[in-house]
XYZ file of C-alpha atoms in Angstrom:
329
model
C 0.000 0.000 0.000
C 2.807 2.379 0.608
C 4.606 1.179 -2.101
C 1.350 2.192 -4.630
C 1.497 5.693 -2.657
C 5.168 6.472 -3.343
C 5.128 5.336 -6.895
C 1.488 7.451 -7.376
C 3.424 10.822 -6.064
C 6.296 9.589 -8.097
C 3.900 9.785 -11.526
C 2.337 13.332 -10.198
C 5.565 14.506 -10.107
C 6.561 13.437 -13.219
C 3.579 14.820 -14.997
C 4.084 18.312 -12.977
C 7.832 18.858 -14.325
C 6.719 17.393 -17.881
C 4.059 20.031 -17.871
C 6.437 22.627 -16.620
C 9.140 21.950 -19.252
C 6.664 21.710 -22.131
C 4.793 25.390 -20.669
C 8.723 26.408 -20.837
C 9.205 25.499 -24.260
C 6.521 26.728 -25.686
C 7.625 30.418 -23.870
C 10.691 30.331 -25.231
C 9.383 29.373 -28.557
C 6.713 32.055 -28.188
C 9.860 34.181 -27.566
C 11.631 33.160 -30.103
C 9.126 33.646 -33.147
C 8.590 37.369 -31.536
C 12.024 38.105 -31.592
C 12.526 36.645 -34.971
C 9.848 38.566 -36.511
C 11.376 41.726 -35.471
C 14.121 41.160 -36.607
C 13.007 40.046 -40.083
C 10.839 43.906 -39.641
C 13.962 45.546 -39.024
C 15.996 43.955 -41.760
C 12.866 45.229 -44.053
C 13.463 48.324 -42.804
C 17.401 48.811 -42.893
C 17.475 50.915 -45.897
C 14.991 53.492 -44.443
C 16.833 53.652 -41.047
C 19.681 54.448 -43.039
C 18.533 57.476 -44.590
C 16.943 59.265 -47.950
C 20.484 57.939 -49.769
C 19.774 54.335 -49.621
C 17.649 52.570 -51.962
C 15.839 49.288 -52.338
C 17.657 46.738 -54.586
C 13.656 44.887 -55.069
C 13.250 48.306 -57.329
C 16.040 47.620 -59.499
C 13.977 45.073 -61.741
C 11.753 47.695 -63.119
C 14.613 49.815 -64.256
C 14.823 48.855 -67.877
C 11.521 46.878 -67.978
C 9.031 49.894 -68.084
C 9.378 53.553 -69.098
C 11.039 56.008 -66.869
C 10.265 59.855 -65.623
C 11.889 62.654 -66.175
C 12.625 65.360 -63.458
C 12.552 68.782 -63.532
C 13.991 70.620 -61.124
C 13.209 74.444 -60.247
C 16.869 76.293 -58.484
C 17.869 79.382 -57.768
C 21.460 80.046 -56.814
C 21.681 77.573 -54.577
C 24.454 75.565 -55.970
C 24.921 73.399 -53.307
C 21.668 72.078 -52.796
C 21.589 71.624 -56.378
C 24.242 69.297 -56.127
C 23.116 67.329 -53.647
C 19.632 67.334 -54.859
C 21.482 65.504 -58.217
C 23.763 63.811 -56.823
C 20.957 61.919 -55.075
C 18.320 61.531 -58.099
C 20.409 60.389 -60.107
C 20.275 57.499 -58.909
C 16.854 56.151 -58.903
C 16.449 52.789 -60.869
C 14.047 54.623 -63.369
C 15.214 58.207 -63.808
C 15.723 59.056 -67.691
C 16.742 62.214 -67.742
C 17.057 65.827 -65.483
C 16.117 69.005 -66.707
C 16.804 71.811 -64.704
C 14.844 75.249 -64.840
C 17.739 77.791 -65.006
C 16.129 81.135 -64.802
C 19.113 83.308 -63.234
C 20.436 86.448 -65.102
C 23.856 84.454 -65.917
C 23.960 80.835 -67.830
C 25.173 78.629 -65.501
C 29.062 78.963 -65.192
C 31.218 75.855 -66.745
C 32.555 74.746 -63.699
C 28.996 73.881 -62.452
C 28.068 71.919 -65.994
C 30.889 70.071 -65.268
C 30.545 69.084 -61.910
C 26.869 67.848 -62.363
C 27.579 66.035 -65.359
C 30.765 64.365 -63.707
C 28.016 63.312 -61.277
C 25.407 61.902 -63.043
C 28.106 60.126 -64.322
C 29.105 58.580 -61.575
C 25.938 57.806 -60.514
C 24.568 56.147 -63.560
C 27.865 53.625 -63.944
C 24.950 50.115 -64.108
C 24.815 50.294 -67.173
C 21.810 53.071 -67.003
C 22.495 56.616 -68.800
C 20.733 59.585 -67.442
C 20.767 62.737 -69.640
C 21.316 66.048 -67.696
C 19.856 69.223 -69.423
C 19.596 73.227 -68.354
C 16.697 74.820 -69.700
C 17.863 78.513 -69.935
C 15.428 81.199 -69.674
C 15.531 84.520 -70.255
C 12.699 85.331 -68.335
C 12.824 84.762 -64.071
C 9.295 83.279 -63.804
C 7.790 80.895 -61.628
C 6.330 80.024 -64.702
C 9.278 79.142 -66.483
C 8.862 75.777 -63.896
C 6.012 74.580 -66.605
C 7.410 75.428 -70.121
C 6.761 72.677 -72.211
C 9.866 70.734 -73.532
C 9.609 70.069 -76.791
C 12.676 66.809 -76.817
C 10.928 65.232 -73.742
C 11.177 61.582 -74.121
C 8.775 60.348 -71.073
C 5.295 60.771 -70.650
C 5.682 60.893 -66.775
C 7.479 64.353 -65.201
C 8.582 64.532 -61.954
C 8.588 67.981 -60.774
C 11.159 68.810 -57.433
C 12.488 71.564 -55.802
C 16.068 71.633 -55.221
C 15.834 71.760 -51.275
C 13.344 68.720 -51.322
C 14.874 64.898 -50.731
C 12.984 62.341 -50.825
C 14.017 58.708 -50.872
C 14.563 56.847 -54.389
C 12.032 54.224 -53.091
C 9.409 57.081 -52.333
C 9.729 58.239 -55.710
C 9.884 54.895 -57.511
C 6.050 53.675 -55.768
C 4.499 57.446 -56.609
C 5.650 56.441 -60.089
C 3.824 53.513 -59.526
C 0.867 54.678 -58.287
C 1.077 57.682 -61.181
C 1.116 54.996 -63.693
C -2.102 53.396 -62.792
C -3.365 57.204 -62.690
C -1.825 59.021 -65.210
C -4.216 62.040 -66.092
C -3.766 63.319 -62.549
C -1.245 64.389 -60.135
C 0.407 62.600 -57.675
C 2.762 63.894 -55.212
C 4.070 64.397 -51.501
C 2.359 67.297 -50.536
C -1.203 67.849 -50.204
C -3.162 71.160 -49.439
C -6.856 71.616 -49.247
C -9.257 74.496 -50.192
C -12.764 75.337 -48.654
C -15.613 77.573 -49.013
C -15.344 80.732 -47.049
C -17.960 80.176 -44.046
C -17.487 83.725 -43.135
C -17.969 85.213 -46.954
C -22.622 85.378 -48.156
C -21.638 83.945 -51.373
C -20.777 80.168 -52.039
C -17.836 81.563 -54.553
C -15.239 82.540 -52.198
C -12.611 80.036 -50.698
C -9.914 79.905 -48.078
C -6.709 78.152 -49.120
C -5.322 75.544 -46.213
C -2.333 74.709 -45.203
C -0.956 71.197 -43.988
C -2.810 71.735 -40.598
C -6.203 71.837 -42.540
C -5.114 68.549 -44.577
C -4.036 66.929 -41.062
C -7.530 67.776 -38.884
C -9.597 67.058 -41.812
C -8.202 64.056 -43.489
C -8.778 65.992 -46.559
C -7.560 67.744 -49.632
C -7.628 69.215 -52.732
C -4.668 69.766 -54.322
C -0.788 68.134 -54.191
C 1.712 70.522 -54.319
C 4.529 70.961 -57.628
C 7.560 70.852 -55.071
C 7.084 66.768 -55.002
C 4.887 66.006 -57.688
C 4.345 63.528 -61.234
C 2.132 64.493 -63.721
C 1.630 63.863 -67.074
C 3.655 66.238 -69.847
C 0.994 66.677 -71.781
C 0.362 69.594 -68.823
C 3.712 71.191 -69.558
C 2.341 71.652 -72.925
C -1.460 73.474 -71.718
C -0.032 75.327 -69.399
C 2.547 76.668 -72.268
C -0.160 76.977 -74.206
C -3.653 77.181 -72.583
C -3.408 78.533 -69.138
C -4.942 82.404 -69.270
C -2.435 85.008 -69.734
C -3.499 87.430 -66.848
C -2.838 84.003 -64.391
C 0.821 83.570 -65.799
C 1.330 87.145 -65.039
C 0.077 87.677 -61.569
C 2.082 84.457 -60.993
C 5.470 86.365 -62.319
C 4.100 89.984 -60.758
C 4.017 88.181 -57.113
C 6.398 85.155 -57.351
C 3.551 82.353 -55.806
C 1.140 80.326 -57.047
C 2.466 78.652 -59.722
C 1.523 75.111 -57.608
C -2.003 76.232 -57.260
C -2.207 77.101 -60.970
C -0.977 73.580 -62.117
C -3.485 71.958 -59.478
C -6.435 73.616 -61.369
C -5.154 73.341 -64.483
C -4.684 69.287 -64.673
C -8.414 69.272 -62.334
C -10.174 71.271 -65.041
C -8.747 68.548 -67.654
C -9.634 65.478 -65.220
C -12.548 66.439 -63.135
C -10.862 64.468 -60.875
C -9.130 64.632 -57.382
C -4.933 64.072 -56.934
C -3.216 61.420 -55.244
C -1.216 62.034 -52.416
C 0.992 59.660 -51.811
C 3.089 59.435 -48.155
C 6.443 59.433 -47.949
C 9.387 60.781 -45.733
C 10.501 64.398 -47.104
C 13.239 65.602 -46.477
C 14.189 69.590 -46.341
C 17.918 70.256 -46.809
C 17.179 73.936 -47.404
C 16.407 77.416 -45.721
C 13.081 78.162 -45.337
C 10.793 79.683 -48.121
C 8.165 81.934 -49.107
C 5.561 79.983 -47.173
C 7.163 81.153 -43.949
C 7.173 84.869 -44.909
C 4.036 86.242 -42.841
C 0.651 86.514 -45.141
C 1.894 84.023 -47.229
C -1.725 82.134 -46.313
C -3.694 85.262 -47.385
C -1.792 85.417 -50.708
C -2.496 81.530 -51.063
C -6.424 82.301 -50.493
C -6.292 85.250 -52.541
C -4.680 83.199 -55.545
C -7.638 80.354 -55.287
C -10.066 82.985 -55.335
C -8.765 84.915 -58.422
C -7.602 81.039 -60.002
C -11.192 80.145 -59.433
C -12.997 83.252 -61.022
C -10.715 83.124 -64.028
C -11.854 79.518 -64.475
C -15.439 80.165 -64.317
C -15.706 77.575 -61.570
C -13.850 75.647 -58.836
C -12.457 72.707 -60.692
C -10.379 71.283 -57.535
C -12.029 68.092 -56.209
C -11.352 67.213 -52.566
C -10.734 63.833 -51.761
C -9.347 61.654 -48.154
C -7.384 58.950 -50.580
C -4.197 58.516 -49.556
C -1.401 55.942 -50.932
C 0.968 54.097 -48.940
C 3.211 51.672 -49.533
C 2.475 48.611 -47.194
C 6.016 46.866 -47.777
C 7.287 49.428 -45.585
C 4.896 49.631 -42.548
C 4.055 47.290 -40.277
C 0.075 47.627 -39.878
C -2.125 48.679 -42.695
């Protein structure tokens, strides 16, 4: 009897550490997937840890097996940004060519052909060959950003500032996403527009900044600084876009964005995509921090609007993300 006793605690004992170790393993295991999934997260997300100068080698197999873009950068004597603003570019899988707007009173000096064209060499040694172009004007214009270009060879234009960075992979999906939506624009930054509450009449509007986009979830317009579009707009704005617009744009040196914006809606009847990404500014600040530079923005939709005959700018909460680099979606 004390025997059966004994060898009955011996079994309960047994079955408690068996149950112990097997609650154990399965912790660790637990454990272990977590940890292992991180890390797999992190590895995904490397290249963006690293900064807007890293760039995804998955992108690499679309670089001669679809059409590229073409950039066109607006400067302004800021030689250094330019640089770095090229230097970066030009290396983006898809990138067939850079035109940049020159509008200063001098042609750009030949050390600074040089130097960019030493870099886009360097940067394009895979076998790719990215053409570098000035466009001189004679003119200094914010239009001068839109002239058409008569020896474009793309259908898609990416239009950049030269203090705006954004990540080759960043570019590369709003490429993708402009593809499947090629009549509009796509781009980085988004602004909205509203009716005036204050104002009797349902035909004045209030331009907002990105605050208004951020509390509403809403906009109207994305923003030429970071933008693709199609170049068929170079060409109507050229050639289409009223004359007393183009000059109020030149007389007060803003609003070329908002002009575009209308411009491609009236065409489309359709909103823009904005498309997130990380931006980064490697510049001084602007015109939008000189002070009424929100009045001026309202005051352009207003005019922009009349002119037109009608509001053509279609708001829209559609946003585009890229779920291969975020965790939740």
């Amino acid at each position: 009897m004390r025997g059966s006793l004994m060898n009955r605690r011996a079994v309960q004992k047994f079955r408690q550490a068996l149950i112990s170790t097997v609650a154990s393993v399965k912790i660790k295991l637990v454990l272990g997937l977590c940890i292992g999934f991180t890390l797999i997260a992190l590895a995904g997300r490397a290249s963006e840890f690293m900064g807007w100068t890293s760039h995804s080698a998955s992108l690499e197999r679309f670089s001669d097996s679809r059409k590229g873009y073409a950039i066109v950068m607006n400067t302004w004597k800021r030689y250094d940004l330019l640089k770095q603003s090229i230097s970066h570019y030009s290396r983006c899988p898809r990138l067939d060519s850079i035109h940049i707007v020159w509008s200063e009173p001098s042609p750009p000096s030949d050390s600074l052909r040089k130097t960019l064209y030493h870099i886009t060499e360097l940067n394009t040694r895979d076998g790719r060959r990215v053409e570098l172009k000035f466009d001189i004007n004679k003119e200094d214009s914010l239009n001068n950003r839109f002239k058409e270009i008569p020896d474009l060879k793309t259908d898609a234009v990416f239009s950049i500032d030269d203090d705006v960075i954004f990540p080759c992979s960043s570019v590369e999906f709003a490429f993708d996403v402009w593809q499947s939506a090629s009549n509009t624009m796509v781009g980085f930054v988004p602004r909205m527009h509203w009716v005036d509450p204050t104002n009797g009449h349902r035909d004045h509007y209030i331009y907002g900044g990105w605050w208004s986009v951020w509390w509403t979830g809403t906009y109207s317009m994305v923003l030429s600084k970071a933008a693709f579009f199609h170049k068929k707009y170079l060409r109507l704005y050229t050639n289409e876009m009223p004359a007393s617009i183009k000059e109020y744009i030149t007389k007060n040196r803003n609003c070329e964005d908002i002009a575009m914006s209308f411009l491609v809606a009236n065409v489309t009847g359709a909103p823009p995509v904005w498309v997130k990404g990380k931006i980064f500014e490697i510049g001084s600040t602007g015109i939008s921090s000189v002070g009424g530079h929100s009045e001026k923005r309202t005051h352009c939709v207003d005019r922009f609007a009349a002119e037109f005959g009608q509001m053509p700018l279609v708001p829209t909460s559609v946003k585009a993300v890229d779920s291969r680099n975020i965790w939740f979606w």
